[in-house]
Amino acid sequence: MSERLSENFRRAEFACRCGCGAAEVDPALVSRLQDLRRRLGRPLVVTSGVRCAAHNAAVGGAQASEHLTGQGVDVRAVSPREKYEVVAEAMAAGFLRIGVGREFIHLGVSPSHPGTVLWLY
């Protein structure tokens, strides 16, 4: 499960937190995350990656969540400055679906979801 997906990301970081083993991540997501990490010049902590349907329901995820398809990820961002930096650089890295939560930023690449959106949780 520790398979390297890019220079700085491993499959295990994206694995469903329920322990079911779901960990298929869209290569486009990993590529943009790697670019985002380079732009920020610091590591990104994945707080929620791939989710199986049961875990997604348990955490209150949307029925069509990008986490279900490995096309969405939440990364830790706690302070207002950190959130601003992540959002600004995520847009520069080509993320079009960005959600801002209390202690995380959702980044999505799903072509089947509405693009160029920013929302608050």
mmCIF file of C-alpha atoms in Angstrom:
data_model
loop_
_atom_site.group_PDB
_atom_site.id
_atom_site.type_symbol
_atom_site.label_atom_id
_atom_site.label_comp_id
_atom_site.label_asym_id
_atom_site.label_seq_id
_atom_site.Cartn_x
_atom_site.Cartn_y
_atom_site.Cartn_z
ATOM 1 C CA MET A 1 0.000 0.000 0.000
ATOM 2 C CA SER A 2 3.005 2.309 0.277
ATOM 3 C CA GLU A 3 3.332 2.501 -3.494
ATOM 4 C CA ARG A 4 4.702 5.847 -4.607
ATOM 5 C CA LEU A 5 2.292 7.801 -6.840
ATOM 6 C CA SER A 6 4.560 10.820 -7.335
ATOM 7 C CA GLU A 7 7.699 12.314 -5.878
ATOM 8 C CA ASN A 8 5.963 13.227 -2.603
ATOM 9 C CA PHE A 9 2.755 11.198 -2.444
ATOM 10 C CA ARG A 10 2.138 7.546 -1.636
ATOM 11 C CA ARG A 11 -1.033 5.564 -2.196
ATOM 12 C CA ALA A 12 -1.359 4.898 1.562
ATOM 13 C CA GLU A 13 -1.962 8.621 2.187
ATOM 14 C CA PHE A 14 -5.142 8.424 0.104
ATOM 15 C CA ALA A 15 -6.510 5.119 1.453
ATOM 16 C CA CYS A 16 -10.017 5.053 2.888
ATOM 17 C CA ARG A 17 -9.818 5.737 6.618
ATOM 18 C CA CYS A 18 -12.238 2.916 7.476
ATOM 19 C CA GLY A 19 -9.565 0.346 6.639
ATOM 20 C CA CYS A 20 -11.426 -1.286 3.747
ATOM 21 C CA GLY A 21 -8.439 -0.907 1.426
ATOM 22 C CA ALA A 22 -10.014 1.431 -1.144
ATOM 23 C CA ALA A 23 -7.173 3.584 -2.483
ATOM 24 C CA GLU A 24 -7.557 4.109 -6.245
ATOM 25 C CA VAL A 25 -6.559 7.706 -6.931
ATOM 26 C CA ASP A 26 -7.017 9.545 -10.227
ATOM 27 C CA PRO A 27 -3.572 10.350 -11.694
ATOM 28 C CA ALA A 28 -4.798 13.869 -12.579
ATOM 29 C CA LEU A 29 -5.440 14.538 -8.891
ATOM 30 C CA VAL A 30 -1.981 13.338 -7.887
ATOM 31 C CA SER A 31 -0.338 15.382 -10.636
ATOM 32 C CA ARG A 32 -2.073 18.586 -9.557
ATOM 33 C CA LEU A 33 -1.329 17.880 -5.889
ATOM 34 C CA GLN A 34 2.340 17.412 -6.692
ATOM 35 C CA ASP A 35 2.330 20.733 -8.558
ATOM 36 C CA LEU A 36 0.551 22.383 -5.615
ATOM 37 C CA ARG A 37 3.151 21.040 -3.182
ATOM 38 C CA ARG A 38 5.937 22.400 -5.384
ATOM 39 C CA ARG A 39 4.246 25.794 -5.577
ATOM 40 C CA LEU A 40 3.763 25.969 -1.797
ATOM 41 C CA GLY A 41 7.250 24.689 -1.043
ATOM 42 C CA ARG A 42 6.017 22.517 1.819
ATOM 43 C CA PRO A 43 4.298 19.180 2.417
ATOM 44 C CA LEU A 44 0.548 18.752 2.153
ATOM 45 C CA VAL A 45 -1.195 16.583 4.741
ATOM 46 C CA VAL A 46 -4.046 14.510 3.292
ATOM 47 C CA THR A 47 -6.840 14.380 5.863
ATOM 48 C CA SER A 48 -9.338 12.555 3.652
ATOM 49 C CA GLY A 49 -8.622 10.830 0.353
ATOM 50 C CA VAL A 50 -10.498 7.949 -1.213
ATOM 51 C CA ARG A 51 -13.693 6.890 0.564
ATOM 52 C CA CYS A 52 -15.724 3.752 0.112
ATOM 53 C CA ALA A 53 -19.492 4.319 -0.028
ATOM 54 C CA ALA A 54 -20.009 3.198 3.579
ATOM 55 C CA HIS A 55 -17.327 5.496 4.980
ATOM 56 C CA ASN A 56 -18.513 8.398 2.831
ATOM 57 C CA ALA A 57 -22.031 7.981 4.236
ATOM 58 C CA ALA A 58 -20.671 7.661 7.788
ATOM 59 C CA VAL A 59 -18.822 10.989 7.546
ATOM 60 C CA GLY A 60 -21.755 12.770 5.895
ATOM 61 C CA GLY A 61 -20.140 13.032 2.450
ATOM 62 C CA ALA A 62 -22.170 14.008 -0.603
ATOM 63 C CA GLN A 63 -23.763 11.141 -2.529
ATOM 64 C CA ALA A 64 -21.704 12.016 -5.604
ATOM 65 C CA SER A 65 -18.559 12.933 -3.645
ATOM 66 C CA GLU A 66 -15.301 13.151 -5.573
ATOM 67 C CA HIS A 67 -13.771 11.099 -2.759
ATOM 68 C CA LEU A 68 -15.735 8.061 -4.021
ATOM 69 C CA THR A 69 -13.926 8.124 -7.358
ATOM 70 C CA GLY A 70 -10.472 9.147 -6.143
ATOM 71 C CA GLN A 71 -10.909 12.534 -7.798
ATOM 72 C CA GLY A 72 -11.114 14.579 -4.612
ATOM 73 C CA VAL A 73 -8.967 15.072 -1.539
ATOM 74 C CA ASP A 74 -9.008 17.132 1.626
ATOM 75 C CA VAL A 75 -5.721 18.656 2.777
ATOM 76 C CA ARG A 76 -5.036 20.201 6.164
ATOM 77 C CA ALA A 77 -5.229 24.002 6.296
ATOM 78 C CA VAL A 78 -5.983 25.543 9.678
ATOM 79 C CA SER A 79 -5.011 29.215 9.799
ATOM 80 C CA PRO A 80 -6.615 31.844 7.567
ATOM 81 C CA ARG A 81 -3.222 32.578 5.958
ATOM 82 C CA GLU A 82 -2.614 28.883 5.252
ATOM 83 C CA LYS A 83 -6.074 28.556 3.698
ATOM 84 C CA TYR A 84 -5.488 31.592 1.494
ATOM 85 C CA GLU A 85 -2.130 30.244 0.301
ATOM 86 C CA VAL A 86 -3.521 26.788 -0.458
ATOM 87 C CA VAL A 87 -6.541 28.161 -2.339
ATOM 88 C CA ALA A 88 -4.491 30.679 -4.346
ATOM 89 C CA GLU A 89 -1.858 28.131 -5.334
ATOM 90 C CA ALA A 90 -4.480 25.414 -5.960
ATOM 91 C CA MET A 91 -6.134 27.654 -8.544
ATOM 92 C CA ALA A 92 -2.731 28.292 -10.150
ATOM 93 C CA ALA A 93 -2.134 24.514 -10.198
ATOM 94 C CA GLY A 94 -5.353 23.980 -12.172
ATOM 95 C CA PHE A 95 -7.811 22.874 -9.497
ATOM 96 C CA LEU A 96 -11.272 24.076 -10.485
ATOM 97 C CA ARG A 97 -13.280 22.636 -7.588
ATOM 98 C CA ILE A 98 -12.232 23.989 -4.204
ATOM 99 C CA GLY A 99 -14.084 23.770 -0.893
ATOM 100 C CA VAL A 100 -12.967 25.560 2.257
ATOM 101 C CA GLY A 101 -13.664 23.856 5.568
ATOM 102 C CA ARG A 102 -12.824 24.716 9.153
ATOM 103 C CA GLU A 103 -9.480 22.872 9.133
ATOM 104 C CA PHE A 104 -9.141 21.627 5.557
ATOM 105 C CA ILE A 105 -9.378 22.513 1.884
ATOM 106 C CA HIS A 106 -11.153 20.136 -0.518
ATOM 107 C CA LEU A 107 -9.511 19.919 -3.939
ATOM 108 C CA GLY A 108 -11.276 18.164 -6.802
ATOM 109 C CA VAL A 109 -10.624 17.275 -10.422
ATOM 110 C CA SER A 110 -13.785 15.416 -11.474
ATOM 111 C CA PRO A 111 -14.775 16.301 -15.056
ATOM 112 C CA SER A 112 -18.346 15.153 -14.356
ATOM 113 C CA HIS A 113 -18.918 17.748 -11.611
ATOM 114 C CA PRO A 114 -19.553 21.440 -12.239
ATOM 115 C CA GLY A 115 -16.206 23.150 -12.763
ATOM 116 C CA THR A 116 -14.742 26.425 -11.557
ATOM 117 C CA VAL A 117 -16.463 26.524 -8.183
ATOM 118 C CA LEU A 118 -15.446 27.595 -4.699
ATOM 119 C CA TRP A 119 -17.604 26.784 -1.686
ATOM 120 C CA LEU A 120 -17.573 26.897 2.099
ATOM 121 C CA TYR A 121 -18.488 24.039 4.419
#
